[in-house]
Amino acid sequence: MVILGSPGRGSVDAIARHVSVTYGREANVRRVGCRREAAGTEHAVLRRLLGASPSGHEVRYATHSLVCGLLARGPLVLAIGDAQWCDEGTLRFIDQLMRATYRQPLTVLLHLPPGLPGPAAATFHELATRDYCTVIDAAGLRPADTARPASDDLAELALREPRLLEVALAAAALGSTDPDLVGALAGLPSKTTGRLLEEAGARGLLPGPLPAHGTPSLLDTLPEAERERLRAQAAEILNDAARPAEQVADLLLEQSTLDRSWMRAVLREAAAAARHDRPAAAVSYLTRLHAADADDAAIRMELATALVDIDPLAARKHLSHLAGTPPGTGDPLLRAHAADLLRLTSLMVHDSPDTPAALDALLREPDPGRQDGPPTGRARRAPATAPAAPTVSAVSDAAAIPDTSAVPEVSPVSSIPVALTPPTPSTVPVLTDHPTERMVLAVRALRTALTASGPDARETAVADARQVLWSGRPHTAWARVAAARVLALADDTATALDQLQRTVADSAEREETWAECHAASARALVLLESGRAAEAAEAASAASRLSEAEGTSGRSRLASITLAHALVARGDLDRAQEVLLRLDGRRLDDCVWEHHHRLTALALVERGRGRPEQALRLFEQCGAGLAAAGVGNPVFSLWWVHSTELLMRLGQPGAAAQRADFGRQLAERWPTARSTGLSLLARGVSADPAGCVELLTESARILAQSSDRQSHALAELRLGKALLHRSDRGAPARLRAALATAARYGLASVAEQARYALRSAEGRHTLAALSHAERPVAELAAAGKSNRAIADALHLTVRTVEYHLTNVYRKLGIPGRAGLARWFPAHGPQPAEARAPGGTR
């Protein structure tokens, strides 16, 4: 509501009480006053109102997720004072928010002094024309506790002033106080109707400017048959007055029968008008039409299409009927289109596996009713040949956390192919102006990226993905998310995140529940893969909350798995394990993304707990599962990088070298900065001390050019440790670089390792400052020897020992003898002959 005047805090409290009474729950009120000096700062008011800290597109996503979480807990009132100084970005966000939270317990109050608003006048005028907005005078607000007349009063009113009651009922049925429309329904002249409307408003018979969701309507006092008759007449009057089809259709939704031809025509027109911007409303109109005529295949197809991004399970039921055997429809083209969408929705709801082989079969499966013959339009073919796929050793399908009493051995004998035989050339046409073909193109791009069947696979997959994203809006959000995932695998993370953010915002605005949760989960995963653990944890939590608020929590498993990964990276192993234990692993076996990322998360938890054998077993299980599924992309899961490090820790350098070489073969088939840098990192970890520094240096250089901040920090950490082992003076710089990157992106585990190594490096540098005479004195003192004992052992005078110890305390920055234990924890006294400082007395 835009409230003219200065209502003050008391009026805001009264409105909050009204909202609380309306929804039956206490309203959460957030207030903020606008400042003139911040009128030109984008989203300035929004940040103060909701506490959002990101910038750009991120602030809208973060605040929308926050609002969804607040609305899930109860009614929400957002009050903005001195709104004439509100920035334009906040006002446009409010516009998007109000449309995205249709029928949710949200009230936004914009308080304006009399007159036009300031810098954002055009945006205010745009807001004021929205159907959700009411502009009122603060002086005209009714008290929050004003009650409508009781039933007895209405009965008496019907006897004494029947025309007044008829006008009030007509206004309630029409949802309008237009005297011409109300008079037409009440059967009264326009002038008489206007006078009666004023009186009805004064008596509280008409809806007030405050939200009335859940408040009993005047129509509820009528018998059901009379109420339905009145609404049908109201709909006919609005239709004859050429009012928007959606306004008329809303009145028809509650009709038990659609016994007039114009009713169905209006519902279809309203569904078509709402299909693009308000698909949820289109679903309600089409559902009513389908209930009236379940045999209309065209209506069922429109309904299924509108449901794909809102509720793919419900869409699948309708599509199964249309494409079923015997055929649900006699129209071969309609049946073919239903079959196309049925295969896609089956993939979306995990009713069919999402392995490369399944994606390839989906591309090849013939469409029922589709005519044979060469495809029209421009078509491209996948590469016909590809190099032979490297292989990885087989491991048994053990439980998620198996009993590992011994270190698993890694055999160099390979028996499970990483990728299936490259598919033969696809003959799927690419028609960039047809939404179904864009979905097929997205499937093909995803299949090519997962198999990574050769050096050209990356270019082919990226070209297909970009065509999906930039050739118009795909038929479903799934296609855009799939294309963004391909770009993320190809190291184009910036574009992938931008597209996913747009998909989340578009889906929220269009009330596409499933699509919004799906895109938000994928966005969290891409943030995680780029090493931005803190942002990934926040995004995954927001996606999970959104899914729970929308009642789709069973479909947000990827968000939970991503959250577990981010928690491990932040060092919170307990919460990560708790999140993973809530997932049912048995239901993830056919889901390539969820199943293998869950196994990796479990392995990382085990590694963090200090159980390398169990962690290695889980990484091997992940690798074998990916091999069996035909996934050969090196950056889809980094199990081979982690297992290389674990093999070295467990004293199996030969097996570690083989695993690193296996990663090199994978990286050659999908050449990106990230895959190449990770390959060098694994080879550097498994190399001997003499050759590791060169490999790790190159790995750090290449990973700095990639989007993977976590792997870059790890490369700098490993390089710093290797240099530290060689007592190289460049070690502190590398360790500080690792620490800075890890701290910036919330990688607490890497940051802690870097801090520990850096303290060790700084300690070595400090100890190097001790002279040859001072060091043996300090070591013996740290071992607990007295000054006399040290003097006798080193053939020195006590005074000389005291002199050396004074210098040691000063150089090490410690107050006395007790501080030496930290610098020389493992040193004991050695023979005096070995420590005599050149015969100095």
Coordinates of C-alpha atoms in Angstrom, one line a residue, residues 427-716:
T427 CA 20.9 -36.9 -36.1
V428 CA 18.9 -34.7 -33.8
P429 CA 18.2 -31.4 -35.6
V430 CA 19.1 -28.2 -34.0
L431 CA 16.3 -25.7 -34.7
T432 CA 17.2 -22.6 -32.7
D433 CA 13.7 -21.1 -33.0
H434 CA 11.9 -24.2 -31.6
P435 CA 11.8 -24.7 -27.8
T436 CA 11.6 -28.5 -28.0
E437 CA 14.8 -28.6 -30.1
R438 CA 16.5 -26.4 -27.5
M439 CA 15.7 -28.9 -24.8
V440 CA 17.1 -31.7 -27.0
L441 CA 20.2 -29.5 -27.5
A442 CA 20.6 -29.1 -23.8
V443 CA 20.4 -32.9 -23.3
R444 CA 23.1 -33.3 -26.0
A445 CA 25.4 -30.7 -24.5
L446 CA 25.1 -32.4 -21.0
R447 CA 25.8 -35.8 -22.5
T448 CA 28.9 -34.6 -24.3
A449 CA 30.2 -32.8 -21.2
L450 CA 29.7 -35.9 -19.0
T451 CA 31.4 -38.4 -21.3
A452 CA 34.2 -36.0 -22.3
S453 CA 35.0 -38.4 -25.1
G454 CA 37.9 -36.4 -26.6
P455 CA 39.8 -33.1 -26.8
D456 CA 37.0 -31.6 -29.0
A457 CA 34.2 -32.6 -26.6
R458 CA 34.6 -29.4 -24.6
E459 CA 34.2 -27.1 -27.6
T460 CA 31.2 -29.1 -28.9
A461 CA 29.4 -29.1 -25.5
V462 CA 30.1 -25.4 -24.9
A463 CA 28.8 -24.5 -28.3
D464 CA 25.6 -26.4 -27.7
A465 CA 25.1 -24.9 -24.2
R466 CA 25.6 -21.4 -25.4
Q467 CA 23.1 -21.9 -28.2
V468 CA 20.5 -23.1 -25.7
L469 CA 21.1 -20.0 -23.5
W470 CA 21.3 -17.4 -26.2
S471 CA 18.7 -18.5 -28.7
G472 CA 15.7 -17.4 -26.6
R473 CA 14.0 -18.6 -23.5
P474 CA 14.2 -22.5 -23.4
H475 CA 10.9 -24.4 -23.1
T476 CA 11.8 -25.3 -19.5
A477 CA 14.2 -24.0 -16.8
W478 CA 15.7 -27.5 -16.8
A479 CA 17.3 -26.8 -20.2
R480 CA 18.9 -23.5 -19.0
V481 CA 20.2 -25.1 -15.8
A482 CA 21.6 -28.0 -17.8
A483 CA 23.4 -25.6 -20.2
A484 CA 24.7 -23.6 -17.2
R485 CA 26.1 -26.8 -15.7
V486 CA 28.0 -27.5 -18.9
L487 CA 29.5 -24.1 -18.9
A488 CA 30.6 -24.6 -15.2
L489 CA 32.3 -27.8 -16.1
A490 CA 34.0 -26.0 -18.9
D491 CA 35.4 -23.4 -16.4
D492 CA 33.1 -20.6 -17.6
T493 CA 31.8 -20.1 -14.1
A494 CA 30.9 -16.5 -14.4
T495 CA 28.4 -17.1 -17.2
A496 CA 27.0 -20.2 -15.5
L497 CA 26.3 -18.3 -12.3
D498 CA 24.8 -15.4 -14.1
Q499 CA 22.4 -17.7 -16.1
L500 CA 21.5 -19.6 -12.9
Q501 CA 20.8 -16.4 -11.0
R502 CA 18.5 -15.2 -13.8
T503 CA 16.8 -18.6 -13.8
V504 CA 16.2 -18.4 -10.1
A505 CA 14.8 -14.8 -10.4
D506 CA 12.6 -15.6 -13.4
S507 CA 11.2 -18.7 -11.8
A508 CA 10.4 -16.9 -8.6
E509 CA 8.7 -14.2 -10.5
R510 CA 6.7 -16.7 -12.5
E511 CA 5.9 -18.8 -9.4
E512 CA 7.6 -21.9 -10.9
T513 CA 8.2 -23.7 -7.7
W514 CA 10.2 -26.7 -8.9
A515 CA 12.3 -24.7 -11.3
E516 CA 13.3 -22.1 -8.7
C517 CA 14.4 -24.8 -6.2
H518 CA 16.2 -26.7 -9.0
A519 CA 18.1 -23.6 -10.3
A520 CA 18.9 -22.5 -6.7
S521 CA 20.4 -25.9 -5.9
A522 CA 22.5 -25.9 -9.1
R523 CA 23.7 -22.4 -8.3
A524 CA 24.9 -23.5 -4.9
L525 CA 26.8 -26.4 -6.4
V526 CA 28.6 -24.1 -9.0
L527 CA 29.6 -21.8 -6.2
L528 CA 31.0 -24.7 -4.3
E529 CA 32.9 -26.0 -7.4
S530 CA 34.5 -22.5 -7.7
G531 CA 35.7 -22.8 -4.2
R532 CA 33.5 -20.1 -2.7
A533 CA 32.5 -22.2 0.3
A534 CA 30.9 -19.4 2.4
E535 CA 28.7 -18.3 -0.5
A536 CA 27.9 -21.9 -1.4
A537 CA 26.8 -22.7 2.2
E538 CA 24.5 -19.7 2.3
A539 CA 23.1 -20.4 -1.2
A540 CA 22.5 -24.1 -0.3
S541 CA 20.8 -23.2 2.9
A542 CA 18.6 -20.8 1.1
A543 CA 17.7 -23.4 -1.5
S544 CA 16.8 -25.9 1.2
R545 CA 14.7 -23.4 3.1
L546 CA 12.9 -22.5 -0.1
S547 CA 12.2 -26.1 -0.9
E548 CA 10.9 -26.8 2.5
A549 CA 8.7 -23.7 2.4
E550 CA 7.2 -24.8 -1.0
G551 CA 6.7 -28.4 0.2
T552 CA 9.3 -29.9 -2.2
S553 CA 11.9 -30.8 0.4
G554 CA 12.2 -34.3 -1.1
R555 CA 13.5 -32.8 -4.3
S556 CA 16.3 -30.6 -2.9
R557 CA 18.8 -33.4 -2.1
L558 CA 21.5 -31.7 -4.2
A559 CA 21.2 -28.6 -2.0
S560 CA 21.7 -30.7 1.1
I561 CA 24.7 -32.5 -0.4
T562 CA 26.2 -29.1 -1.5
L563 CA 25.7 -27.8 2.0
A564 CA 27.5 -30.8 3.4
H565 CA 30.5 -30.2 1.1
A566 CA 30.6 -26.5 2.0
L567 CA 30.5 -27.3 5.7
V568 CA 33.4 -29.7 5.3
A569 CA 35.4 -26.9 3.5
R570 CA 34.6 -24.6 6.4
G571 CA 35.7 -27.2 8.9
D572 CA 32.3 -28.0 10.4
L573 CA 32.4 -31.8 10.1
D574 CA 29.7 -32.5 12.7
R575 CA 27.0 -30.5 10.9
A576 CA 28.2 -31.9 7.5
Q577 CA 27.7 -35.5 8.8
E578 CA 24.4 -34.6 10.3
V579 CA 23.2 -33.3 6.9
L580 CA 24.4 -36.3 5.0
L581 CA 22.8 -38.8 7.5
R582 CA 19.4 -37.3 6.8
L583 CA 19.7 -38.3 3.1
D584 CA 18.5 -41.7 1.9
G585 CA 21.5 -42.9 -0.2
R586 CA 19.5 -45.8 -1.6
R587 CA 17.2 -43.4 -3.5
L588 CA 20.2 -41.7 -5.1
D589 CA 21.8 -44.6 -7.0
D590 CA 20.4 -43.6 -10.4
C591 CA 21.2 -39.9 -9.9
V592 CA 24.7 -39.2 -11.2
W593 CA 25.0 -35.8 -9.7
E594 CA 23.5 -36.5 -6.2
H595 CA 24.9 -40.0 -5.7
H596 CA 28.6 -39.3 -6.5
H597 CA 28.7 -35.9 -4.8
R598 CA 27.2 -37.6 -1.7
L599 CA 29.9 -40.3 -1.8
T600 CA 32.6 -37.6 -2.1
A601 CA 31.2 -35.6 0.8
L602 CA 31.1 -38.8 3.0
A603 CA 34.7 -39.5 2.0
L604 CA 35.8 -35.9 2.9
V605 CA 34.1 -36.2 6.3
E606 CA 36.0 -39.5 7.0
R607 CA 39.3 -37.9 5.9
G608 CA 38.6 -34.9 8.2
R609 CA 38.0 -37.3 11.1
G610 CA 41.4 -38.8 10.6
R611 CA 40.2 -42.1 9.0
P612 CA 42.1 -42.2 5.6
E613 CA 41.4 -45.9 4.9
Q614 CA 37.6 -45.3 5.1
A615 CA 37.9 -42.1 3.1
L616 CA 40.0 -43.9 0.4
R617 CA 37.4 -46.7 0.1
L618 CA 34.6 -44.2 -0.5
F619 CA 36.6 -42.3 -3.1
E620 CA 37.3 -45.5 -4.9
Q621 CA 33.6 -46.4 -4.7
C622 CA 32.8 -43.0 -6.3
G623 CA 35.3 -43.5 -9.1
A624 CA 34.0 -47.0 -9.9
G625 CA 30.4 -45.6 -9.9
L626 CA 31.3 -42.9 -12.3
A627 CA 33.2 -45.4 -14.5
A628 CA 30.2 -47.7 -14.6
A629 CA 27.9 -44.7 -15.4
G630 CA 30.1 -43.6 -18.3
V631 CA 31.1 -40.3 -16.8
G632 CA 34.6 -39.3 -17.9
N633 CA 34.7 -35.6 -17.1
P634 CA 37.7 -35.0 -14.8
V635 CA 36.2 -32.0 -12.9
F636 CA 32.7 -33.6 -12.4
S637 CA 34.2 -35.1 -9.2
L638 CA 37.7 -34.7 -7.8
W639 CA 37.8 -38.2 -6.3
W640 CA 41.0 -39.0 -8.2
V641 CA 42.8 -35.9 -6.8
H642 CA 41.8 -36.7 -3.2
S643 CA 42.6 -40.4 -3.5
T644 CA 46.1 -39.6 -4.9
E645 CA 46.8 -37.6 -1.7
L646 CA 45.4 -40.3 0.5
L647 CA 47.5 -43.0 -1.2
M648 CA 50.6 -41.0 -0.5
R649 CA 49.6 -40.5 3.1
L650 CA 49.0 -44.3 3.5
G651 CA 52.5 -45.1 2.1
Q652 CA 51.5 -46.2 -1.4
P653 CA 53.5 -43.9 -3.7
G654 CA 53.4 -46.3 -6.7
A655 CA 49.6 -46.4 -6.6
A656 CA 49.4 -42.7 -6.1
A657 CA 51.6 -42.1 -9.2
Q658 CA 49.3 -44.3 -11.2
R659 CA 46.2 -42.5 -10.0
A660 CA 47.8 -39.1 -10.8
D661 CA 48.6 -40.4 -14.3
F662 CA 45.0 -41.6 -14.6
G663 CA 43.9 -38.0 -13.8
R664 CA 46.3 -36.7 -16.5
Q665 CA 44.6 -38.9 -19.1
L666 CA 41.2 -37.6 -18.0
A667 CA 42.4 -33.9 -18.2
E668 CA 43.7 -34.4 -21.7
R669 CA 40.1 -35.3 -22.8
W670 CA 38.6 -32.2 -21.3
P671 CA 41.3 -29.5 -21.4
T672 CA 40.5 -26.5 -19.2
A673 CA 42.7 -24.5 -16.9
R674 CA 41.0 -26.3 -13.9
S675 CA 41.5 -29.8 -15.2
T676 CA 45.1 -29.2 -16.3
G677 CA 46.0 -27.5 -13.0
L678 CA 44.4 -30.3 -11.0
S679 CA 46.3 -32.9 -13.0
L680 CA 49.6 -31.1 -12.2
L681 CA 48.6 -30.9 -8.6
A682 CA 47.9 -34.6 -8.3
R683 CA 51.2 -35.4 -10.1
G684 CA 53.1 -32.9 -7.8
V685 CA 51.6 -34.5 -4.7
S686 CA 52.7 -38.0 -5.8
A687 CA 56.2 -36.9 -7.1
D688 CA 59.4 -37.4 -5.2
P689 CA 60.8 -34.3 -3.3
A690 CA 63.2 -33.5 -6.1
G691 CA 60.6 -33.1 -8.8
C692 CA 57.5 -32.0 -7.0
V693 CA 58.3 -28.3 -6.7
E694 CA 58.3 -27.7 -10.5
L695 CA 54.9 -29.5 -11.0
L696 CA 53.3 -27.7 -8.0
T697 CA 54.6 -24.3 -9.2
E698 CA 53.0 -24.9 -12.6
S699 CA 49.8 -26.1 -11.0
A700 CA 49.5 -23.0 -8.9
R701 CA 50.1 -20.8 -11.9
I702 CA 47.5 -22.5 -14.1
L703 CA 44.9 -22.8 -11.3
A704 CA 45.2 -19.1 -10.6
Q705 CA 43.7 -18.6 -14.1
S706 CA 40.8 -21.0 -13.4
S707 CA 37.6 -20.4 -11.4
D708 CA 38.5 -23.0 -8.7
R709 CA 39.7 -20.9 -5.8
Q710 CA 39.9 -23.9 -3.4
S711 CA 42.1 -25.9 -5.7
H712 CA 44.3 -22.9 -6.3
A713 CA 44.7 -22.4 -2.5
L714 CA 45.5 -26.1 -2.2
A715 CA 48.2 -25.8 -4.9
E716 CA 49.8 -22.9 -3.1

